[in-house]
Short mmCIF file of C-alpha atoms in Angstrom, two decimals:
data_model
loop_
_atom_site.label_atom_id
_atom_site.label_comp_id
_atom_site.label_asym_id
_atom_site.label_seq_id
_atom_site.Cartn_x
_atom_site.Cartn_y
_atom_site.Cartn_z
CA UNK A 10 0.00 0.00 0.00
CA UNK A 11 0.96 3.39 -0.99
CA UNK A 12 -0.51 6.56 -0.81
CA UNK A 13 -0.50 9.33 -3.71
CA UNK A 14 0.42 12.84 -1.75
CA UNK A 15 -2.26 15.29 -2.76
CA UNK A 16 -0.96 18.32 -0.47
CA UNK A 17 1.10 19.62 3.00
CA UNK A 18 -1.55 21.18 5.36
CA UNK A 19 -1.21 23.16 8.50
CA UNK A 20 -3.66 21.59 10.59
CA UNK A 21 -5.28 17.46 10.68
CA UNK A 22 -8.64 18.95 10.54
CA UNK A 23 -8.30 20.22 7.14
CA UNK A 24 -7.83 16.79 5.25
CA UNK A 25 -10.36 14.36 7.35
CA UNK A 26 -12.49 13.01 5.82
CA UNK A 27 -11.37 13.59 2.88
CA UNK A 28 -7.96 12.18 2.83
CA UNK A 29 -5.83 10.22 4.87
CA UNK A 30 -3.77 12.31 7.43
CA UNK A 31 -0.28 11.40 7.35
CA UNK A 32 2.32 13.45 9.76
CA UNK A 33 5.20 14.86 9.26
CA UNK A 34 6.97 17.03 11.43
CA UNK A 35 4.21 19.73 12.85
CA UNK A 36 2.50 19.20 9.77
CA UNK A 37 0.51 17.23 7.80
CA UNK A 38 0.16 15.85 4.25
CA UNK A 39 -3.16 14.69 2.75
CA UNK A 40 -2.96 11.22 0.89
CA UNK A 41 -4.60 8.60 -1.21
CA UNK A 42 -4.36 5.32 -0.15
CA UNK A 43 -3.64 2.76 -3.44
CA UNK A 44 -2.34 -0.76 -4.26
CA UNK A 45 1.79 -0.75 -5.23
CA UNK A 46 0.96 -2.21 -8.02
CA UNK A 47 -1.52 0.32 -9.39
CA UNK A 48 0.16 2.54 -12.15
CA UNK A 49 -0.48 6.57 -11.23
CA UNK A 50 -0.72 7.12 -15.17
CA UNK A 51 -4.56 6.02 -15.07
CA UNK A 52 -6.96 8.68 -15.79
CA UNK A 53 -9.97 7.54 -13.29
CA UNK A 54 -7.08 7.97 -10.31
CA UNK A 55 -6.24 11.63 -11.67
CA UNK A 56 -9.34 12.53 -11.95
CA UNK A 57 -10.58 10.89 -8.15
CA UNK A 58 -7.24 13.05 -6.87
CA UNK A 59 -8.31 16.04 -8.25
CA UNK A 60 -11.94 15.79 -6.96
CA UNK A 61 -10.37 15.41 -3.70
CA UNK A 62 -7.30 18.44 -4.34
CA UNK A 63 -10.93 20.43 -4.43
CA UNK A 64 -12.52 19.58 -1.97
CA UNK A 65 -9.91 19.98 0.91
CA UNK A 66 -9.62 23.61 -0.96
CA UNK A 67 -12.53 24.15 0.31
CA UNK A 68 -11.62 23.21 3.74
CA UNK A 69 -8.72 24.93 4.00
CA UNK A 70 -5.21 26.10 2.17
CA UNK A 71 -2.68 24.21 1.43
CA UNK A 72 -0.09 23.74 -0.52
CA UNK A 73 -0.04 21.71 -4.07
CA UNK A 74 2.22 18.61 -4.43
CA UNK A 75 2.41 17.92 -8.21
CA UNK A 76 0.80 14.85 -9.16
CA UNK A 77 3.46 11.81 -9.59
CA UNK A 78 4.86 11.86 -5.45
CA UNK A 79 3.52 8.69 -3.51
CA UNK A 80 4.92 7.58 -0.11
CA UNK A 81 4.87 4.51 1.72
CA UNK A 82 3.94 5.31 5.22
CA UNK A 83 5.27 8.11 7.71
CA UNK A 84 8.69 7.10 7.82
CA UNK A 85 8.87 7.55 4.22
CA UNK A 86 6.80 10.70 3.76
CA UNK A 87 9.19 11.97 7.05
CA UNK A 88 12.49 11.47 5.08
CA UNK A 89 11.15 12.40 1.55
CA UNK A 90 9.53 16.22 2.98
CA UNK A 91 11.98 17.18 5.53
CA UNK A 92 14.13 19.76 3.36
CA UNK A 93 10.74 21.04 2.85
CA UNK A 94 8.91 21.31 5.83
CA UNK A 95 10.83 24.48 7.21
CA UNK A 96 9.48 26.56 4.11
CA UNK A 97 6.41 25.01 3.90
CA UNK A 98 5.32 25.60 7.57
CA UNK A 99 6.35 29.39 6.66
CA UNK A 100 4.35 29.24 3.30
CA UNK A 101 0.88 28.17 5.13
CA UNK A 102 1.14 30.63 8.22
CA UNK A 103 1.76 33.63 5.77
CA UNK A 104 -1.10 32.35 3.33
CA UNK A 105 -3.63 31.07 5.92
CA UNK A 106 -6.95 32.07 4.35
CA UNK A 107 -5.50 32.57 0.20
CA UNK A 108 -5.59 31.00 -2.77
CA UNK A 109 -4.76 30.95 -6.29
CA UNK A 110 -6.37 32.05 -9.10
CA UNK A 111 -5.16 32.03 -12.95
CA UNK A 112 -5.40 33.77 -16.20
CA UNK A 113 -4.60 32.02 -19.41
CA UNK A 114 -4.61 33.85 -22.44
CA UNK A 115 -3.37 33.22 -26.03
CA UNK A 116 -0.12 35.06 -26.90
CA UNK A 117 -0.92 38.35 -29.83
CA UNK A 118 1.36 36.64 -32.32
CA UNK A 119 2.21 33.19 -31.34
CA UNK A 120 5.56 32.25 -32.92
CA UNK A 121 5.78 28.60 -34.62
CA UNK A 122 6.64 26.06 -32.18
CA UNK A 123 10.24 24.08 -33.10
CA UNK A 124 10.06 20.94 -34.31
CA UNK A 125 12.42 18.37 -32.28
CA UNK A 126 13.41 16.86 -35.83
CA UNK A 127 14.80 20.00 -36.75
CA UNK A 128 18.03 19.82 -34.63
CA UNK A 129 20.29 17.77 -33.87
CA UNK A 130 21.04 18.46 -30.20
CA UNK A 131 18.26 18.02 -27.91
CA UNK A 132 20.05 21.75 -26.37
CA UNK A 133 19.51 23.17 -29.12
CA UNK A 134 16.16 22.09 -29.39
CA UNK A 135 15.64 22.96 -25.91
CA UNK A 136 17.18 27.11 -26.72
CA UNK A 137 15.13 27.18 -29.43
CA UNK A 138 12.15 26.06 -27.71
CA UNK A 139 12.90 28.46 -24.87
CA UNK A 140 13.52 30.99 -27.28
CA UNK A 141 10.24 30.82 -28.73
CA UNK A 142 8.04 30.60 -25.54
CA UNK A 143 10.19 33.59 -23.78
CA UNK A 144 8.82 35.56 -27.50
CA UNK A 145 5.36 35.01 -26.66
CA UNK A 146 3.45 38.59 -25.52
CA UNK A 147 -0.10 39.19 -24.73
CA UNK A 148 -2.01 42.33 -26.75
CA UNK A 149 -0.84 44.91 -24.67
CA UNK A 150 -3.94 46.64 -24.06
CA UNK A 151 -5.18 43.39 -22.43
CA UNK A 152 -2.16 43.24 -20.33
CA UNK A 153 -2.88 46.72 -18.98
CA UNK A 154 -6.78 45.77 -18.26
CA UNK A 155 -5.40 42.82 -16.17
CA UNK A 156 -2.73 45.01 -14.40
CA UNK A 157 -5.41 47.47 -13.91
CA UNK A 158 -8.16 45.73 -12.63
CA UNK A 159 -7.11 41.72 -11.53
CA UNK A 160 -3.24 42.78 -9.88
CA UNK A 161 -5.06 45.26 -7.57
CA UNK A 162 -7.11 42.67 -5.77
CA UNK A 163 -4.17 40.53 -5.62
CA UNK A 164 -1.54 40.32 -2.60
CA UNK A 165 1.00 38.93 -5.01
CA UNK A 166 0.95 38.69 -9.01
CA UNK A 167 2.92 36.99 -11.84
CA UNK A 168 3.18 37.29 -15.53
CA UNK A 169 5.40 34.05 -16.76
CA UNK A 170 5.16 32.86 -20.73
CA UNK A 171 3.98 29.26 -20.20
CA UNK A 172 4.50 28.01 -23.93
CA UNK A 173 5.03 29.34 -27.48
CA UNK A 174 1.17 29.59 -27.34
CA UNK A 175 0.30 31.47 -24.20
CA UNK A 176 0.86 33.47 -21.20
CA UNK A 177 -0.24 33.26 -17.94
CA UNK A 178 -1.33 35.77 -15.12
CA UNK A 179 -1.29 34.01 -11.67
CA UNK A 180 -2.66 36.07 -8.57
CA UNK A 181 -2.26 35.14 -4.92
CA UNK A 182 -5.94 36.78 -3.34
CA UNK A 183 -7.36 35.92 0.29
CA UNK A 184 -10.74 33.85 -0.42
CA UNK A 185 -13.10 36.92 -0.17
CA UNK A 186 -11.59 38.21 -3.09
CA UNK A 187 -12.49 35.51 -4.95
CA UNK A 188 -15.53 36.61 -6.26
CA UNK A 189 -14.23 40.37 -7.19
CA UNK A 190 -11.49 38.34 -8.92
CA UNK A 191 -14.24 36.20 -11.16
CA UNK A 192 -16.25 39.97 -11.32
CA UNK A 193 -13.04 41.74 -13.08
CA UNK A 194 -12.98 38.36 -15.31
CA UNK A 195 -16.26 38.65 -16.56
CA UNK A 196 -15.84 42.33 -16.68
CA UNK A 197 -12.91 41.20 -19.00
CA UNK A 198 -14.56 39.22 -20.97
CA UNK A 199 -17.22 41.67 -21.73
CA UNK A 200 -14.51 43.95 -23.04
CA UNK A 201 -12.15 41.58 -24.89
CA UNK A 202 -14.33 39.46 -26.45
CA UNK A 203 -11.81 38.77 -28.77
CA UNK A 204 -9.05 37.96 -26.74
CA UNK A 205 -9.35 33.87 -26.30
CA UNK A 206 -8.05 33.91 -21.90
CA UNK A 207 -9.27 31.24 -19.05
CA UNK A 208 -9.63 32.59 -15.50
CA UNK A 209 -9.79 30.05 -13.46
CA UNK A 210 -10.02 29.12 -9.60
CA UNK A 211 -9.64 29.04 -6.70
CA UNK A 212 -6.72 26.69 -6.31
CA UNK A 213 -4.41 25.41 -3.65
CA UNK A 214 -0.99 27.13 -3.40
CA UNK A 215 0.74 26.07 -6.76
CA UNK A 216 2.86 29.10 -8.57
CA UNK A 217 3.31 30.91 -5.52
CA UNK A 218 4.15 27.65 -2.75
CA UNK A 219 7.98 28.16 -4.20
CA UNK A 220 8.35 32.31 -3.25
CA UNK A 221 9.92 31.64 0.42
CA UNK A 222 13.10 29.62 -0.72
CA UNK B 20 -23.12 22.25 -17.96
CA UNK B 21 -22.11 21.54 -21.56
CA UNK B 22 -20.00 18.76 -22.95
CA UNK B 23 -17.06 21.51 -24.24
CA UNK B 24 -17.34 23.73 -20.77
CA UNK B 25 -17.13 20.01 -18.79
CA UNK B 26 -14.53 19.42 -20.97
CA UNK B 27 -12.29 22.73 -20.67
CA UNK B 28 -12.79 22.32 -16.86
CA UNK B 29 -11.38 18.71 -16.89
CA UNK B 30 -8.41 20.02 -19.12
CA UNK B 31 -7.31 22.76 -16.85
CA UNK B 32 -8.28 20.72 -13.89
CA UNK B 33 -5.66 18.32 -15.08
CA UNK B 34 -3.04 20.51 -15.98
CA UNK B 35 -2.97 22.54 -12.71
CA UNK B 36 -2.58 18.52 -11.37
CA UNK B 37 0.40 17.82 -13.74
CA UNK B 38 2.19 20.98 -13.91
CA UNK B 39 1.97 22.95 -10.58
CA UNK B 40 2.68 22.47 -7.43
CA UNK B 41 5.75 21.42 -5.22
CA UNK B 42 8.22 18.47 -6.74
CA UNK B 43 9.16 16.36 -4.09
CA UNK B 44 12.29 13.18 -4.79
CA UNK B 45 10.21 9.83 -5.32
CA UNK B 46 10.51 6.91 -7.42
CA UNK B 47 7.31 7.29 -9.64
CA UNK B 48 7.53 7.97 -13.39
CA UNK B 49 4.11 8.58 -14.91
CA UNK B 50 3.77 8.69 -18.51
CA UNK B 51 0.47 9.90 -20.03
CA UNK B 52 -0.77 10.26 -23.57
CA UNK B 53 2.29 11.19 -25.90
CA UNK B 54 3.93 13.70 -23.28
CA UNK B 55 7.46 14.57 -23.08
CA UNK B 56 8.44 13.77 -19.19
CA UNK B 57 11.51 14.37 -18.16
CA UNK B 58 13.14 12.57 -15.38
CA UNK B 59 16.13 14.37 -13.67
CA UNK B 60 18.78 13.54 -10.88
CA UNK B 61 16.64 11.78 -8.06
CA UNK B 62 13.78 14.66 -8.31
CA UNK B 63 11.03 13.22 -10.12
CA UNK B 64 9.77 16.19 -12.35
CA UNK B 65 6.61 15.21 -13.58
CA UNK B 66 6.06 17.76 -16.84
CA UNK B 67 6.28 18.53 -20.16
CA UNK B 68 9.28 20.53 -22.27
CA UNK B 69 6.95 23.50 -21.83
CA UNK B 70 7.04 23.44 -18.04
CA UNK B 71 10.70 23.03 -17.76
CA UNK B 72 11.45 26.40 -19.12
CA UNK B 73 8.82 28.05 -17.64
CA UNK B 74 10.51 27.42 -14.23
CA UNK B 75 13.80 28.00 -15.42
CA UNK B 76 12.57 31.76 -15.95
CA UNK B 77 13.47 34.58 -13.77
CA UNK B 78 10.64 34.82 -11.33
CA UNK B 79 8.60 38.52 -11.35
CA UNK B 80 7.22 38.87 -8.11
CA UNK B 81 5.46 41.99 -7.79
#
């Protein structure tokens, strides 16, 4: 038996029922019990993990492990976390009561993505790749709507190119911001029609879990 | 709800899932669909090409 991590929580209270409990240190991580033998690359078990990643959203923050990290027991879990646990126990004191939200949007001019067979280093590939995804750049009166009316209600925002494709704005906001946040969106969308973005949210601590290193 | 708004919500449900969060050393390797995952040093680093540069950017905090 194994259990797929889902998150690392502040308090017990926050995962039960919902997940297993599993200590370590002060704090706690929230986990789903499986066989060893079943493969994590099966889509009914992502999609039962994120049902759950939801729900103990709604019970309290915490912050996102990325899908992929299993454990076997305490003693494991204990030994895997500990470099972590120092940050983390700062990360969900100073973000008690936040969340995440997102912005995708589809770059102005989207440059061609490289094609792998077109080199014949995987670093070059990689440079050009990079390259091409650092290129991307929203329509910059959109950018300036977001800055002007999502950023505010944010205690921490990020711009960061996510592909060759698309951008995306990522906001930090304390839960009864939420629904100003999904306000300026439809505000947004009301006023860019044509600009193709996603707001979406609330989720657990993701883009912003890494800021105390 | 309709089938394409169900569907977007899966999608981006799935790729918070896959390509946010912490990444913690463990010994699972998930491959899904035709994704490039990239396995490096004893971190397990569970996302695509895309993701790996992302986080190699400079971070903007504002």
């Amino acid at each position: 038996m194994k259990h797929v991590v889902i998150g690392a929580h502040l308090e017990k209270r926050d995962i039960e029922p919902l997940a297993e409990a599993i200590p370590v240190a002060d704090l706690w991580l929230s986990g789903m019990p499986i066989e060893d033998a079943q493969p994590l690359g099966d889509r009914e078990l992502l999609l039962r993990v994120a049902q759950i990643r939801a729900a103990l959203l709604d019970q309290g923050t915490f912050i996102a492990i990325r899908y992929g990290f299993t454990a076997h027991g305490e003693s494991d879990a204990a030994v895997k976390c500990a470099p972590h646990i120092e940050r983390w126990r700062r990360v969900l004191h100073d973000c008690r009561g936040m969340v995440e939200m997102t912005l995708k949007v589809a770059a102005a001019a989207p440059r061609p993505r490289p094609d792998r067979h077109d080199f014949d280093s995987g670093a070059a590939y990689i440079r050009a790749l990079h390259d091409a995804t650092r290129a991307a750049e929203v329509e910059p009166e959109f950018r300036r709507a977001v800055d002007a009316t999502l950023a505010p209600l944010a205690v921490k925002h990020r711009w960061s190119n996510r592909d060759t494709a698309s951008l995306e704005f990522a906001a930090l906001v304390a839960r009864e911001s939420v629904a100003a946040v999904n306000d300026a969106g439809a505000a947004l969308k009301r006023d860019f029609a044509s600009v193709p973005f996603l707001l979406s949210g609330p989720w657990p601590l993701e883009v912003f879990a890494d800021d105390h290193e | 709800m309709s089938d394409q708004t169900e569907e977007l919500g899966i999608l981006e449900t799935l790729d918070h899932l896959l390509d946010r969060g912490v990444v913690i050393a463990g010994e699972a390797v998930v491959s899904i669909g035709d994704v490039d995952l990239l396995y490096l040093g004893l971190n397990i680093v569970l996302a695509n090409v895309d993701a790996i540069i992302r986080t190699s950017q400079p971070k903007q905090i504002k």
